[in-house]
Coordinates of C-alpha atoms and ligand atoms in Angstrom, one line a residue:
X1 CA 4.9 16.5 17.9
X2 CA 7.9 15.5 15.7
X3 CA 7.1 14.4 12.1
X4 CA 8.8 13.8 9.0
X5 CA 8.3 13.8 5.6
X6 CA 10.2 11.6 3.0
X7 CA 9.3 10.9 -1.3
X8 CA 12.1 9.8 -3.1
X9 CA 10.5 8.2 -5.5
X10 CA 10.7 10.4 -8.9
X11 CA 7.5 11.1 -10.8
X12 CA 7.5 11.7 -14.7
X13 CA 3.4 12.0 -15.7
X14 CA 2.0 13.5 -18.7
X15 CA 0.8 12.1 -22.3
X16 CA 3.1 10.0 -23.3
X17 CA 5.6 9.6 -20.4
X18 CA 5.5 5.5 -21.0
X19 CA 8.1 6.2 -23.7
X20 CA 10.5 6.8 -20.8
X21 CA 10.6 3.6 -19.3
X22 CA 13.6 2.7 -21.4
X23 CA 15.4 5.6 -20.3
X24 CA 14.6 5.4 -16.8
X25 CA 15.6 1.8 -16.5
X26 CA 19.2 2.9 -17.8
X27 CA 19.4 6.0 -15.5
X28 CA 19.1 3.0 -12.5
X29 CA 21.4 0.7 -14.1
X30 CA 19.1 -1.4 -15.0
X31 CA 20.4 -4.5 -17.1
X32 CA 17.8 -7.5 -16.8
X33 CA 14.4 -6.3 -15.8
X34 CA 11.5 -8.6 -14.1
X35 CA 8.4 -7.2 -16.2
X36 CA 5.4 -7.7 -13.4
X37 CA 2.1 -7.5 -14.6
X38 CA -1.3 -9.5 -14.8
X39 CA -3.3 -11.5 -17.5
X40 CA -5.2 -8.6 -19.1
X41 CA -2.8 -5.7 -19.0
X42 CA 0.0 -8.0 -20.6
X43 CA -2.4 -8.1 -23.7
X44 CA -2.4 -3.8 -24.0
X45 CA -1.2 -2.4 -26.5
X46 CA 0.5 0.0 -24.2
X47 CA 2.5 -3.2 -22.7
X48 CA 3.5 -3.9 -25.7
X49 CA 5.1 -1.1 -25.9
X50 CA 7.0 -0.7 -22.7
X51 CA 8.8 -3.7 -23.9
X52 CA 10.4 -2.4 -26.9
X53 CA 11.2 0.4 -25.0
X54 CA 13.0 -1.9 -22.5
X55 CA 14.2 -3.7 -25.7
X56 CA 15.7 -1.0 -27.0
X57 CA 17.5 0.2 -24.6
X58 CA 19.5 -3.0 -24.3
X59 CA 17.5 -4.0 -21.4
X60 CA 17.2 -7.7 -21.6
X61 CA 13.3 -8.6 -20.2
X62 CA 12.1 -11.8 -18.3
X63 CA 8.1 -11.6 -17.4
X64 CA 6.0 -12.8 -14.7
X65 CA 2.3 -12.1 -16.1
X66 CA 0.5 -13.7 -13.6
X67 CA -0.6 -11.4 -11.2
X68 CA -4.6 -11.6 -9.6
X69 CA -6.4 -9.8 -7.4
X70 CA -4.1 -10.0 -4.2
X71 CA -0.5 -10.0 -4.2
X72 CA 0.1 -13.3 -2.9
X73 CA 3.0 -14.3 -0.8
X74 CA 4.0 -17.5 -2.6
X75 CA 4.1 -16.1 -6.2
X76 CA 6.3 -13.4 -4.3
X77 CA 8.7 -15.7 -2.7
X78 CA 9.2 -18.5 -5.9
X79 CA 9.3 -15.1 -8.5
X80 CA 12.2 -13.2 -5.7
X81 CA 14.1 -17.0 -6.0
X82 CA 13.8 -16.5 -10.0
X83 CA 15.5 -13.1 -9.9
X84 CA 18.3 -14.2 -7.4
X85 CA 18.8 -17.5 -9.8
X86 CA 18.8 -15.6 -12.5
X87 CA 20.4 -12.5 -11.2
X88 CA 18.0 -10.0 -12.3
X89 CA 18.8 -6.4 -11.4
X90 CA 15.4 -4.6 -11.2
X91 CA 11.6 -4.9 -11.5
X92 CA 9.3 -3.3 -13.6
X93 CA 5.3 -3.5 -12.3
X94 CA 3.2 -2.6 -15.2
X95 CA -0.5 -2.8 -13.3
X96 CA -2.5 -1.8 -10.5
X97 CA -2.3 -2.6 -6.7
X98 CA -2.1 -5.7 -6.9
X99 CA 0.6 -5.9 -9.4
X100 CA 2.9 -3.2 -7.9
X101 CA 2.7 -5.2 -4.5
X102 CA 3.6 -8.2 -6.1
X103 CA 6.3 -6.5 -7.9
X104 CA 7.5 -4.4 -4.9
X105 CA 7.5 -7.8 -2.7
X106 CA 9.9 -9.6 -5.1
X107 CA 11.9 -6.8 -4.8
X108 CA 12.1 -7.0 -1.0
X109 CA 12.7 -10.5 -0.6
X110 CA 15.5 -10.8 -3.7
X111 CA 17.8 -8.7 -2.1
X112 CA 16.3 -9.3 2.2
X113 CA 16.5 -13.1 0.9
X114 CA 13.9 -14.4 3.8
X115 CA 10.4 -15.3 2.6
X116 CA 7.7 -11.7 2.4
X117 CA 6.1 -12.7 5.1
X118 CA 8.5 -12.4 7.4
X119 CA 9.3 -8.9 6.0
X120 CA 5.7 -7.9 6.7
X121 CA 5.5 -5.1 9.3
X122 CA 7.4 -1.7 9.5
X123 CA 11.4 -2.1 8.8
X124 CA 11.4 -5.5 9.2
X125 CA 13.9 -6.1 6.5
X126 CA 17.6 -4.9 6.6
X127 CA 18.4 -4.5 2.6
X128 CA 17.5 -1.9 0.2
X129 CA 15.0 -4.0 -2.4
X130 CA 16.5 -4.0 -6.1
X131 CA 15.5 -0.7 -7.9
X132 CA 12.0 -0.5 -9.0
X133 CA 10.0 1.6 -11.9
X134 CA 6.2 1.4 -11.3
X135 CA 3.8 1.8 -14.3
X136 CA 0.0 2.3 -12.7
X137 CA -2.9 1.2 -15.0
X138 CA -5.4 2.1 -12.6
X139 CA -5.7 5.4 -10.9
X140 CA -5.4 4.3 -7.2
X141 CA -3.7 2.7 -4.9
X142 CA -0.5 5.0 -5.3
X143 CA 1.7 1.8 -4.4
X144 CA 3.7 3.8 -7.6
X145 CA 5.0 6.1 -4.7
X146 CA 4.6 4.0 -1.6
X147 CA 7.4 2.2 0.5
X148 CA 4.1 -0.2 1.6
X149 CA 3.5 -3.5 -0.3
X150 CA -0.2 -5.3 0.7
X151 CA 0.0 -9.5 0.4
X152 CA -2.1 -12.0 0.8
X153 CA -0.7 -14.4 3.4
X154 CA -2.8 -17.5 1.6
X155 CA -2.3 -20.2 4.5
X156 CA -3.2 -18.2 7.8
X157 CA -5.8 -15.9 5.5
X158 CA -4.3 -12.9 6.5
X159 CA -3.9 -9.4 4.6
X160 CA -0.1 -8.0 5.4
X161 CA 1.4 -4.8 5.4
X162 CA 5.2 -4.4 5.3
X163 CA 7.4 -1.8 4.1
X164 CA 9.6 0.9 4.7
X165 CA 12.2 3.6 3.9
X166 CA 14.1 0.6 1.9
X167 CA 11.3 -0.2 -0.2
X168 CA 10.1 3.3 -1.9
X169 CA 10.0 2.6 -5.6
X170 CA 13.0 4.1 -7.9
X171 CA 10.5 5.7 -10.0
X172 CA 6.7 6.0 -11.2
X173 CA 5.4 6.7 -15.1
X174 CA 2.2 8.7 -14.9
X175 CA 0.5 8.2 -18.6
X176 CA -3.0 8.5 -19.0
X177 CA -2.7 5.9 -21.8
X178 CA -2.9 2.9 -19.4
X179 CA -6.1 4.1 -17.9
X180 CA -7.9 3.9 -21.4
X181 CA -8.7 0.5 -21.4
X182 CA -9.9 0.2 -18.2
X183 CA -14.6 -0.5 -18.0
X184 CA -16.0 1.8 -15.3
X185 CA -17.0 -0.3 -13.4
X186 CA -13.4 -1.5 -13.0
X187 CA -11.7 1.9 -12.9
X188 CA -14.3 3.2 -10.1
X189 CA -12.7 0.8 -7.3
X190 CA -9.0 2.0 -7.3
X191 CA -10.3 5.6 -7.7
X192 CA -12.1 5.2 -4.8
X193 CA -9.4 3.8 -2.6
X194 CA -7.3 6.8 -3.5
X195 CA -10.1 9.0 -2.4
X196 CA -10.0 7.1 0.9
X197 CA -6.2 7.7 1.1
X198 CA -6.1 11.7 0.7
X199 CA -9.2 11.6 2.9
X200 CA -7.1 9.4 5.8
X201 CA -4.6 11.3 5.7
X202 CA -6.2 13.8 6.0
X203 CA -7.9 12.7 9.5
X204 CA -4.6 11.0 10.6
X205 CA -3.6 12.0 14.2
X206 CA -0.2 12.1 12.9
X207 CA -0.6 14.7 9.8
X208 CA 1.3 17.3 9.5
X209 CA 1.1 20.5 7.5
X210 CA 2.7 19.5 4.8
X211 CA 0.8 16.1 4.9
X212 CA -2.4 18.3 5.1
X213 CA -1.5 20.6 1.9
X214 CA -0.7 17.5 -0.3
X215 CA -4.2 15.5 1.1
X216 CA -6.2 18.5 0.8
X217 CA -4.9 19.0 -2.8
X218 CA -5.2 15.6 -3.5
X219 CA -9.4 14.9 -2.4
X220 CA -10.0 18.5 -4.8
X221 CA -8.6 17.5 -7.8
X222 CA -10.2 13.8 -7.2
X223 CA -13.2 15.3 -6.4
X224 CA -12.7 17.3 -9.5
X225 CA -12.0 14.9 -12.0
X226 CA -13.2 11.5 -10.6
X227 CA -16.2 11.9 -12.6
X228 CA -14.9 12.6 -15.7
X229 CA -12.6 10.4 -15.6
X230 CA -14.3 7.4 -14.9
X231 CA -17.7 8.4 -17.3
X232 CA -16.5 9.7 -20.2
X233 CA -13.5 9.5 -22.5
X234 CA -11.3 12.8 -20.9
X235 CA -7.7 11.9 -21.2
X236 CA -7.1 15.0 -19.5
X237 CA -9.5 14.0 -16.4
X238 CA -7.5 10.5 -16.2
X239 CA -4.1 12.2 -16.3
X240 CA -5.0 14.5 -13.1
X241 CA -6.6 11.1 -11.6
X242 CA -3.6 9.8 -11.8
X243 CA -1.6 12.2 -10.4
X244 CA -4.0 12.9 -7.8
X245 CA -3.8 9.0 -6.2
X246 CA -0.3 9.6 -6.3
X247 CA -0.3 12.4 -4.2
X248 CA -3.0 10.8 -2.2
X249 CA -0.7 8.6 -1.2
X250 CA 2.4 10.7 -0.8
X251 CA -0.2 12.1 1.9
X252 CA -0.6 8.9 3.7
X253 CA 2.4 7.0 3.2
X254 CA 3.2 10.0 5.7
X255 CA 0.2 10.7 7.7
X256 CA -0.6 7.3 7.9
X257 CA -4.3 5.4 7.1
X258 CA -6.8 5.0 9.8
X259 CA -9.8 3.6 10.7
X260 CA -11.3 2.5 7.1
X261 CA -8.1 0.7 6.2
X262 CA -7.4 -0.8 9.8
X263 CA -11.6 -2.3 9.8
X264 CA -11.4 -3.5 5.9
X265 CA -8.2 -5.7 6.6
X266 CA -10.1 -8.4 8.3
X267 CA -12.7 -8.4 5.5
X268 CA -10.0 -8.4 3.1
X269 CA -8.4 -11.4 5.0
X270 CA -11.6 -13.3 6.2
X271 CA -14.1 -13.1 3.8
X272 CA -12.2 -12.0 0.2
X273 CA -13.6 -9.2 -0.3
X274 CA -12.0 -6.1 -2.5
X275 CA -9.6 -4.1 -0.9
X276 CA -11.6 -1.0 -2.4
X277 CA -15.1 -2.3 -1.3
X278 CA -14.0 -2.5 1.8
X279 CA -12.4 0.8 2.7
X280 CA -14.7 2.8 0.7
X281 CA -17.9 1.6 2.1
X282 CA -16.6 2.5 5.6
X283 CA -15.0 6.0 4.6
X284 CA -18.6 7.9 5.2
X285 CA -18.8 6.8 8.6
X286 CA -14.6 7.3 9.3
X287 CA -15.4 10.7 7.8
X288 CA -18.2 11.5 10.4
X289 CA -16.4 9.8 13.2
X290 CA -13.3 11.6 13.3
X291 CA -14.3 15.0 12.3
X292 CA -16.4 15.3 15.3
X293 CA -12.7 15.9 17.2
X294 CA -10.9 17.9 14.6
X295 CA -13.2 20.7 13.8
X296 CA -10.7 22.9 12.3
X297 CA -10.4 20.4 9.3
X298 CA -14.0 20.2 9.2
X299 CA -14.6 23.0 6.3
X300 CA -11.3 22.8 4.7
X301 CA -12.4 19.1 3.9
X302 CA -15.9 20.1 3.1
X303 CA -14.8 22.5 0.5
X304 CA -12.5 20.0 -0.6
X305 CA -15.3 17.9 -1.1
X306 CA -17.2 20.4 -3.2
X307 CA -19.7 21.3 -0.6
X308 CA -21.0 24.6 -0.6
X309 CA -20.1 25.5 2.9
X310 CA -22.0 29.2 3.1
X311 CA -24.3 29.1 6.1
X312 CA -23.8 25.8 7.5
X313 CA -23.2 25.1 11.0
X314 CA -19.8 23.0 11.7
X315 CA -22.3 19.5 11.9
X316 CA -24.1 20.1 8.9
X317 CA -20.9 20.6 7.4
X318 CA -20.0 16.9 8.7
X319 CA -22.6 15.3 7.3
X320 CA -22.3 17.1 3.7
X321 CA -18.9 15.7 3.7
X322 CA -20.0 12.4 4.2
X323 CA -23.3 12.6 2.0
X324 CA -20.7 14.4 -0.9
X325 CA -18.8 11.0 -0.8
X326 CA -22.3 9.0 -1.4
X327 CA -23.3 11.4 -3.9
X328 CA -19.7 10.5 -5.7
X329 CA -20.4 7.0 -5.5
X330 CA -24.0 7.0 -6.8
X331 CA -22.1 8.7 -10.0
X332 CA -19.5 6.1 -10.4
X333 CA -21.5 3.3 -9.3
X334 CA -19.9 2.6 -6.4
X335 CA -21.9 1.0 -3.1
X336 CA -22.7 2.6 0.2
X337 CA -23.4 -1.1 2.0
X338 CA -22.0 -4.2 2.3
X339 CA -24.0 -7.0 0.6
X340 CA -24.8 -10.3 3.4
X341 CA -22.7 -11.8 1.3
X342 CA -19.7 -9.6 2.0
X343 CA -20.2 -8.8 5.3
X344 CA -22.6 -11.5 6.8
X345 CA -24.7 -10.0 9.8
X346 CA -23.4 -12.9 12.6
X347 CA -19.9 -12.0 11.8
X348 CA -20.0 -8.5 12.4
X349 CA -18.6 -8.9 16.2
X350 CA -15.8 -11.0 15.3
X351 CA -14.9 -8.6 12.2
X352 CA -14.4 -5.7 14.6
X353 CA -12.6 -7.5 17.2
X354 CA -9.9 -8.9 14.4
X355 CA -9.7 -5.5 13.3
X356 CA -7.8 -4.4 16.7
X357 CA -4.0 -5.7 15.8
X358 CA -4.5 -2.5 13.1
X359 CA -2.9 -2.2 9.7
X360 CA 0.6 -1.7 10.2
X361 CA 1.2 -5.2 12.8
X362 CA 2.2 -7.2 9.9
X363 CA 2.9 -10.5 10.7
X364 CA 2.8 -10.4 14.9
X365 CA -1.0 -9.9 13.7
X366 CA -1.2 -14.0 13.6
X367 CA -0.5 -14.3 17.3
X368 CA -3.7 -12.1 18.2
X369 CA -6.7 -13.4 19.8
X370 CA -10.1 -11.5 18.7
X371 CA -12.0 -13.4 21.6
X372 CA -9.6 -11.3 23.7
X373 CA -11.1 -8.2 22.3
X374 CA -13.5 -6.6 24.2
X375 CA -15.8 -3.8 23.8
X376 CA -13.9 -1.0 25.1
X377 CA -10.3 -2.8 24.1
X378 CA -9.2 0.1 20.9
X379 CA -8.5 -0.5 17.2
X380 CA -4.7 0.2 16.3
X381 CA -4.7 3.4 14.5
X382 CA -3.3 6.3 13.9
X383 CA -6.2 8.1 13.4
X384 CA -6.8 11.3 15.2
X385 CA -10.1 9.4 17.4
X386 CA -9.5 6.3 19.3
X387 CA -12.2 3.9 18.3
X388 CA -13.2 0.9 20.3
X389 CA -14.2 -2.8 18.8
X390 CA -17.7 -1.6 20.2
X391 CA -17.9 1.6 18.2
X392 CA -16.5 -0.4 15.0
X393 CA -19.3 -3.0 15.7
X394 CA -21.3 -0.2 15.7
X395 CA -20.1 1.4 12.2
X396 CA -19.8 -2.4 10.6
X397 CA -23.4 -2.4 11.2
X398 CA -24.7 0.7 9.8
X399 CA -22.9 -0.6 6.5
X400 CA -24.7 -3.8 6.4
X401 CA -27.5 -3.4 3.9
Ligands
LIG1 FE1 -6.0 1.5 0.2

């Protein structure tokens, strides 16, 4: 099998790296900025501060603040119309997911100059986006170090995936100062998306060594520090958070994401709910059902995992993997179900069989049927185990409480 592996995107981390930005900006000849961010990170302190820095490197700063869960497709296209009109020459996303796929789509569609949802997909734009530096407040998504950008399509309800070599971000400030701010029970749900992108990876059909090392290295130090990070006040367990969702997803913007990101779209899309509720209930259950065709990555994971391995047969190992990934939760105070409300028990069928266009369709994914789904018709992965719409039924189900 052929594979490649491409990061451009440089990475400066460490205390204090947010005094950078100004710098950085220069370095990509950076003139008039597009500061992207969201209601409650625009009042940080630490936001403040990336603005003088812009200031003071003679970078003249317009804002868009207003940034919400999703990145949604029409604040991308009227905010990519303000920086052609205004002929802003980069974007700064200071933020989490949501904000650094808002940021990253205004990008795209400034200099592609066609509205994001026709540049959902893979390469489905022909121009480089305008040179981006990504500031994460939440340890998570990665989306610092990802050509990918997640929207919200808001009329045909649809969650969209587009991207590609043109859209890697310029550049990505680690500093554990953004994450200080953040309640628990808010910094819990990127980390565990980023724990269900080194894991993903991990299991993708399409890993490579190299995407191996950097996932393996990735779930240790998050299973390491996720703790700490998230329960007590250790700037040093925040900074190697950080840095380990970023390499999470240098893993799978390579490897790819499988089954728990290809099954939570539709919930994301359908039925609102959390892009991190969604994939990490289901990671467990992707865990147990993938391993059970790669048994060489069996203990390597475990031990990743922090299970102690010694005298367990290669199942048992399988389970303590997935049952290591509950006990995480229970400490964090992240679910193992889906609350009826989430995940309603009579739409269950029709979850799985929207789930079959996969993650990475983009936009064709409005022309797809589910009633012409069937049981044995697969999911579009790149997972290493095929799965049908009956076995995600099945694994929808068990997460139902
Ligand atoms: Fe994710």
């Amino acid at each position: 099998m052929i594979t490649s592996f491409y990061m451009p995107t440089r990475i400066v981390s460490g205390s204090g790296a947010l005094a950078t930005l100004g710098t950085l900006a220069r370095d990509l000849k950076m003139s008039r900025v597009l500061v992207v961010s969201d209601p409650v990170i625009s009042a940080q302190g630490f936001h403040a501060d990336a603005l003088a820095a812009l200031s003071e490197a003679g970078i003249t700063v317009s804002r868009f603040d207003e940034c919400g869960i999703d990145a949604r497709c029409s604040h991308i296209d009227d905010q990519g119309e303000r920086v052609r009109r205004d002929r802003i020459d980069g974007v700064v996303c200071i933020g989490g997911g949501s904000v650094m796929c808002t940021g990253k789509g205004i990008a795209i569609v400034a200099t592609n100059q066609k509205p994001m949802a026709e540049c959902t997909g893979v390469g489905q734009f022909d121009r480089k986006a305008l040179p981006m530096i990504m500031v994460p407040t939440t340890a998570g998504s990665g989306s610092e170090v990802s050509q990918w950008t997640i929207v919200k399509d808001e009329v045909r309800h649809l969650k969209l995936l587009g991207g590609g070599p043109l859209s890697f971000p310029d550049a990505a400030i680690l500093d554990p100062v953004t994450l200080r701010s953040l309640p628990m029970h808010v910094a819990a749900l990127p980390a565990v998306d980023a724990l269900t992108h080194g894991v993903e990876a991990y299991l993708s059909g399409i890993a490579s060594p190299l995407t191996d090392a950097v996932a393996l290295a990735a779930v240790r130090l998050q299973a390491a520090s996720l703790r700490a990070s998230i329960n007590s006040d250790d700037d040093r367990a925040r900074e190697n958070n950080l840095v380990a969702s970023c390499m999470a997803n240098i893993a799978c913007g390579n490897a790819r994401l499988g089954h728990g990101h290809a099954l939570s779209l539709p919930l994301e899309g359908h039925l609102d709910l959390p892009h991190p509720y969604g994939v990490g209930v289901l990671l467990p259950h992707v865990v147990t059902f993938n391993l059970a065709v790669l048994p060489a990555k069996v203990r390597p994971l475990a031990e990743a995992l922090e299970v102690e391995t010694a005298g367990l047969s290669r199942q048992e190992m399988i389970s303590a993997c997935a049952d290591a990934i509950r006990a995480l939760y229970a400490d964090i105070g992240f679910p193992t179900r889906f609350t009826p409300g989430q995940l309603p028990r009579d739409r269950v069928r029709e979850m799985a069989q929207r789930a079959v266009p996969g993650l990475y369709a983009g936009i064709a994914a409005k022309d797809f049927d589910p009633a012409s789904a069937n049981d044995r018709t697969l999911i579009a992965s790149p997972a290493a185990r095929k799965m049908t719409v009956r076995q995600a039924e099945e694994i929808f189900g068990l997460c139902v409480a």
